[in-house]
Short mmCIF file of C-alpha atoms and ligand atoms in Angstrom, two decimals:
data_model
loop_
_atom_site.label_atom_id
_atom_site.label_comp_id
_atom_site.label_asym_id
_atom_site.label_seq_id
_atom_site.Cartn_x
_atom_site.Cartn_y
_atom_site.Cartn_z
CA MET A 6 -12.60 -35.64 50.33
CA LYS A 7 -9.86 -38.26 50.65
CA THR A 8 -12.32 -40.88 52.06
CA MET A 9 -14.76 -40.15 49.30
CA THR A 10 -12.09 -40.68 46.70
CA MET A 11 -11.09 -44.10 48.11
CA THR A 12 -14.70 -45.25 48.16
CA MET A 13 -15.13 -44.19 44.60
CA MET A 14 -12.01 -46.13 43.63
CA LEU A 15 -13.25 -49.34 45.30
CA VAL A 16 -16.58 -49.08 43.56
CA ALA A 17 -14.79 -48.50 40.28
CA VAL A 18 -12.50 -51.54 40.72
CA THR A 19 -15.43 -53.81 41.56
CA ALA A 20 -17.34 -52.51 38.60
CA MET A 21 -14.37 -53.31 36.34
CA GLY A 22 -15.00 -57.00 36.98
CA GLN A 23 -12.80 -58.64 39.57
CA SER A 24 -13.08 -62.39 39.25
CA ASP A 25 -12.73 -65.34 41.58
CA GLY A 26 -11.88 -67.65 38.69
CA PRO A 27 -9.15 -70.32 38.84
CA GLN A 28 -5.58 -69.31 39.50
CA PRO A 29 -3.19 -69.56 36.54
CA PRO A 30 -0.86 -72.57 36.83
CA HIS A 31 2.63 -71.83 38.08
CA VAL A 32 5.45 -72.29 35.58
CA ALA A 33 8.99 -72.22 36.92
CA SER A 34 11.56 -70.54 34.68
CA PRO A 35 14.95 -71.26 36.21
CA GLY A 36 17.55 -68.96 34.70
CA THR A 37 18.56 -69.87 31.18
CA LYS A 38 16.94 -73.33 31.31
CA ALA A 39 13.61 -74.28 29.77
CA PRO A 40 10.43 -73.44 31.70
CA SER A 41 9.02 -76.29 33.76
CA ASP A 42 6.16 -77.02 31.34
CA ALA A 43 8.28 -76.93 28.17
CA VAL A 44 9.04 -79.80 25.81
CA VAL A 45 12.83 -79.79 25.57
CA LEU A 46 14.02 -80.48 22.03
CA PHE A 47 17.75 -80.09 22.68
CA ASP A 48 19.40 -79.72 26.06
CA GLY A 49 23.03 -80.19 25.05
CA LYS A 50 23.24 -83.93 25.67
CA ASP A 51 22.21 -85.77 22.51
CA MET A 52 20.30 -85.65 19.23
CA SER A 53 17.59 -88.05 20.36
CA GLY A 54 14.85 -85.48 19.74
CA TRP A 55 15.77 -85.05 16.07
CA ALA A 56 15.92 -86.95 12.79
CA LYS A 57 16.35 -86.31 9.11
CA GLU A 58 13.19 -85.73 7.16
CA ASP A 59 13.22 -89.36 5.95
CA GLY A 60 13.37 -90.55 9.54
CA SER A 61 17.03 -91.57 9.53
CA PRO A 62 19.32 -90.33 12.33
CA ALA A 63 20.19 -86.64 12.32
CA GLY A 64 23.79 -86.02 11.26
CA CYS A 65 24.56 -83.07 13.51
CA LYS A 66 27.16 -83.66 16.21
CA VAL A 67 26.98 -82.70 19.87
CA GLU A 68 30.13 -80.95 21.07
CA LYS A 69 30.54 -79.17 24.39
CA GLY A 70 26.78 -79.12 24.89
CA GLU A 71 26.16 -77.57 21.49
CA MET A 72 24.47 -78.97 18.38
CA VAL A 73 26.94 -78.60 15.52
CA CYS A 74 25.45 -78.88 12.03
CA ALA A 75 27.88 -78.77 9.12
CA SER A 76 26.92 -78.42 5.48
CA GLY A 77 25.79 -81.71 4.03
CA VAL A 78 24.01 -83.15 7.06
CA GLY A 79 20.68 -82.14 5.54
CA ASP A 80 17.73 -80.50 7.21
CA ILE A 81 16.70 -82.00 10.53
CA VAL A 82 13.25 -82.12 12.08
CA SER A 83 12.10 -82.45 15.65
CA LYS A 84 10.37 -85.68 16.55
CA GLU A 85 7.97 -83.62 18.63
CA LEU A 86 5.03 -82.22 16.70
CA PHE A 87 3.06 -79.14 17.68
CA THR A 88 0.29 -76.86 16.49
CA ASP A 89 0.38 -73.53 18.36
CA ALA A 90 3.57 -72.98 20.35
CA GLN A 91 6.02 -70.70 22.09
CA ILE A 92 9.43 -71.68 20.74
CA HIS A 93 12.93 -70.83 21.97
CA VAL A 94 16.04 -71.42 19.86
CA GLU A 95 19.61 -70.24 20.42
CA PHE A 96 21.97 -70.16 17.46
CA ASN A 97 25.51 -69.19 16.59
CA ILE A 98 26.37 -68.17 13.03
CA PRO A 99 29.99 -68.52 11.84
CA LEU A 100 31.98 -65.62 10.46
CA MET A 101 32.22 -66.04 6.68
CA SER A 102 33.78 -62.74 5.71
CA ALA A 103 34.59 -63.82 2.15
CA GLN A 104 30.88 -64.19 1.45
CA LYS A 105 28.04 -61.70 1.03
CA GLY A 106 24.26 -61.64 1.24
CA GLN A 107 22.56 -65.02 1.40
CA MET A 108 25.90 -66.82 1.01
CA ARG A 109 26.99 -65.83 4.53
CA GLY A 110 26.06 -68.13 7.41
CA ASN A 111 22.53 -69.16 6.51
CA SER A 112 20.09 -71.52 8.18
CA GLY A 113 16.50 -71.21 9.28
CA VAL A 114 13.86 -72.35 11.71
CA TYR A 115 10.88 -73.74 9.82
CA LEU A 116 7.67 -73.67 11.82
CA HIS A 117 5.64 -76.79 11.01
CA SER A 118 8.48 -77.50 8.59
CA CYS A 119 6.72 -74.84 6.53
CA TYR A 120 7.32 -71.18 7.46
CA GLU A 121 10.99 -70.19 7.61
CA VAL A 122 12.16 -67.82 10.31
CA GLN A 123 15.38 -66.87 8.62
CA ILE A 124 18.73 -67.37 10.28
CA LEU A 125 21.39 -65.36 8.47
CA ASP A 126 24.47 -63.37 9.37
CA SER A 127 22.80 -59.99 8.92
CA TYR A 128 25.40 -58.04 10.88
CA GLU A 129 26.58 -55.41 8.40
CA ASN A 130 25.56 -57.76 5.62
CA PRO A 131 22.63 -56.35 3.65
CA THR A 132 20.44 -58.59 1.53
CA TYR A 133 16.82 -58.38 0.39
CA ALA A 134 14.86 -57.37 3.47
CA ASN A 135 12.43 -60.27 3.70
CA GLY A 136 15.33 -62.70 3.52
CA SER A 137 17.38 -61.16 6.33
CA CYS A 138 17.76 -62.44 9.87
CA GLY A 139 14.48 -62.07 11.76
CA ALA A 140 12.45 -62.21 8.56
CA VAL A 141 9.66 -64.65 7.95
CA TYR A 142 11.16 -65.63 4.65
CA GLY A 143 9.11 -64.38 1.76
CA PHE A 144 6.48 -62.89 4.05
CA ALA A 145 7.83 -59.97 6.06
CA PRO A 146 11.17 -58.33 6.86
CA PRO A 147 12.07 -57.84 10.52
CA LEU A 148 10.88 -54.57 12.10
CA VAL A 149 14.49 -53.84 13.07
CA ASN A 150 17.87 -55.49 12.53
CA ALA A 151 18.71 -56.96 15.95
CA SER A 152 21.61 -59.10 14.72
CA ARG A 153 24.73 -59.62 16.75
CA ARG A 154 28.16 -60.20 15.27
CA PRO A 155 28.80 -63.65 13.81
CA GLY A 156 30.29 -65.95 16.43
CA GLU A 157 28.09 -64.54 19.21
CA TRP A 158 25.15 -66.53 20.55
CA GLN A 159 21.75 -65.19 19.53
CA SER A 160 18.19 -66.20 20.35
CA TYR A 161 14.73 -66.42 18.89
CA ASP A 162 11.59 -66.43 20.98
CA ILE A 163 8.67 -67.20 18.73
CA ILE A 164 4.92 -67.18 19.36
CA PHE A 165 3.38 -69.22 16.57
CA ARG A 166 -0.34 -69.49 15.93
CA ALA A 167 -0.87 -72.05 13.23
CA PRO A 168 -3.23 -71.48 10.32
CA GLN A 169 -6.48 -73.39 10.52
CA CYS A 170 -7.76 -75.63 7.78
CA ASP A 171 -11.18 -76.65 6.62
CA GLY A 172 -12.25 -80.22 6.01
CA THR A 173 -10.57 -80.33 2.62
CA GLY A 174 -7.18 -79.19 3.91
CA GLY A 175 -7.52 -75.65 2.58
CA MET A 176 -6.61 -72.74 4.83
CA SER A 177 -9.75 -71.35 6.46
CA GLN A 178 -8.02 -68.96 8.85
CA ALA A 179 -4.59 -67.38 8.59
CA GLY A 180 -1.95 -68.09 11.20
CA SER A 181 0.37 -65.54 12.79
CA VAL A 182 3.83 -65.26 14.25
CA THR A 183 5.40 -62.90 16.74
CA ILE A 184 9.17 -63.03 17.18
CA LEU A 185 11.74 -61.58 19.55
CA HIS A 186 15.29 -61.67 18.17
CA ASN A 187 17.80 -61.28 20.99
CA GLY A 188 14.90 -59.98 23.09
CA VAL A 189 13.93 -57.36 20.51
CA LEU A 190 10.55 -57.44 18.75
CA VAL A 191 11.10 -58.14 15.06
CA GLN A 192 7.73 -59.66 14.03
CA ASP A 193 4.51 -58.43 15.60
CA GLY A 194 1.65 -60.75 14.77
CA THR A 195 2.77 -61.21 11.18
CA LYS A 196 -0.01 -62.88 9.25
CA LEU A 197 0.61 -66.28 7.65
CA ASP A 198 -2.08 -66.32 5.01
CA LYS A 199 -0.49 -68.54 2.38
CA LYS A 200 1.86 -71.48 2.11
CA GLY A 201 5.42 -70.85 3.22
CA PRO A 202 8.49 -71.86 1.18
CA GLY A 203 8.83 -75.19 2.97
CA CYS A 204 5.17 -76.16 3.08
CA THR A 205 3.77 -79.46 2.07
CA LYS A 206 0.05 -80.01 1.90
CA ALA A 207 0.06 -81.87 5.19
CA SER A 208 2.03 -79.29 7.15
CA VAL A 209 0.18 -76.03 6.56
CA CYS A 210 -2.08 -76.33 9.57
CA GLY A 211 -0.17 -78.96 11.48
CA PRO A 212 0.54 -80.50 13.75
CA GLY A 213 4.05 -80.40 12.40
CA PRO A 214 7.69 -80.41 13.52
CA LEU A 215 10.34 -77.75 13.90
CA ARG A 216 12.85 -77.99 11.07
CA LEU A 217 16.39 -76.59 11.03
CA GLN A 218 17.73 -75.76 7.61
CA ASP A 219 20.94 -76.98 6.02
CA HIS A 220 21.47 -74.26 3.42
CA SER A 221 23.97 -76.32 1.45
CA GLY A 222 21.26 -77.60 -0.83
CA PHE A 223 20.90 -74.15 -2.39
CA PRO A 224 22.92 -73.28 -5.52
CA ASN A 225 26.55 -72.22 -4.88
CA ALA A 226 26.10 -72.26 -1.10
CA PRO A 227 29.50 -72.41 0.63
CA HIS A 228 30.44 -74.74 3.46
CA THR A 229 28.91 -73.60 6.73
CA VAL A 230 28.97 -74.84 10.32
CA MET A 231 25.96 -73.71 12.33
CA LYS A 232 25.60 -74.22 16.06
CA PHE A 233 22.43 -74.47 18.15
CA ARG A 234 21.69 -74.88 21.83
CA ASN A 235 18.85 -74.68 24.35
CA ILE A 236 15.90 -75.47 22.07
CA TRP A 237 12.46 -75.92 23.62
CA LEU A 238 8.82 -75.22 23.03
CA ARG A 239 5.67 -74.78 25.06
CA LYS A 240 2.49 -76.03 23.45
CA LEU A 241 -0.28 -73.45 23.48
CA SER A 242 -3.96 -74.26 23.41
CA GLY A 243 -3.03 -77.73 24.63
CA LYS A 244 -2.00 -79.00 21.21
MG1 MG B 7 17.77 -69.77 5.47
#
């Protein structure tokens, strides 16, 4: 009976379609560093991978291996452009206990300089749900609130599938985004079926940059000092 069962299992496995296709390429992922096939956007040394939107030098400082962006430096964009990508960003939001809601530590990671993955101190700081940390701003609130206390390092791991455009630049197929916040799933294939708050006509379908928000341009926004570190992306679909 036992022999019969093994034979049946082997037949079943073969029938399920084993393949002799090519082996997947090896990607080394050494500890907290970027994977071996990643494009490193910030490794703690300098701001050479970034600029202001007008192309002038980014105003953020590098201190102790961290990117320090104070109010007034303006949004910064990566020089690297991408279409579909896996993106890793670590961020540290300051404690601003005198403030509430959107006026607490507020930044954002714009995909293609277009769709804002909200960065906000959402630790015991309620605001409208689709503007809280882990939200795709204006699209979807996070599935859960995975925020750590302000002052603690946090991370985003983002799988971004860009919308596709037709020959006239109109969106022919929606994009999507899946996000882990501090390792916790907060967006699960959220559909991007319209322009995001930062979109320009040219950036909807990409390729486009990563943009980090300086919230000081918003009305009554208080002074904020955001920190970032260990920012990288892996291009998917070879583009
Ligand atoms: Mg923001």
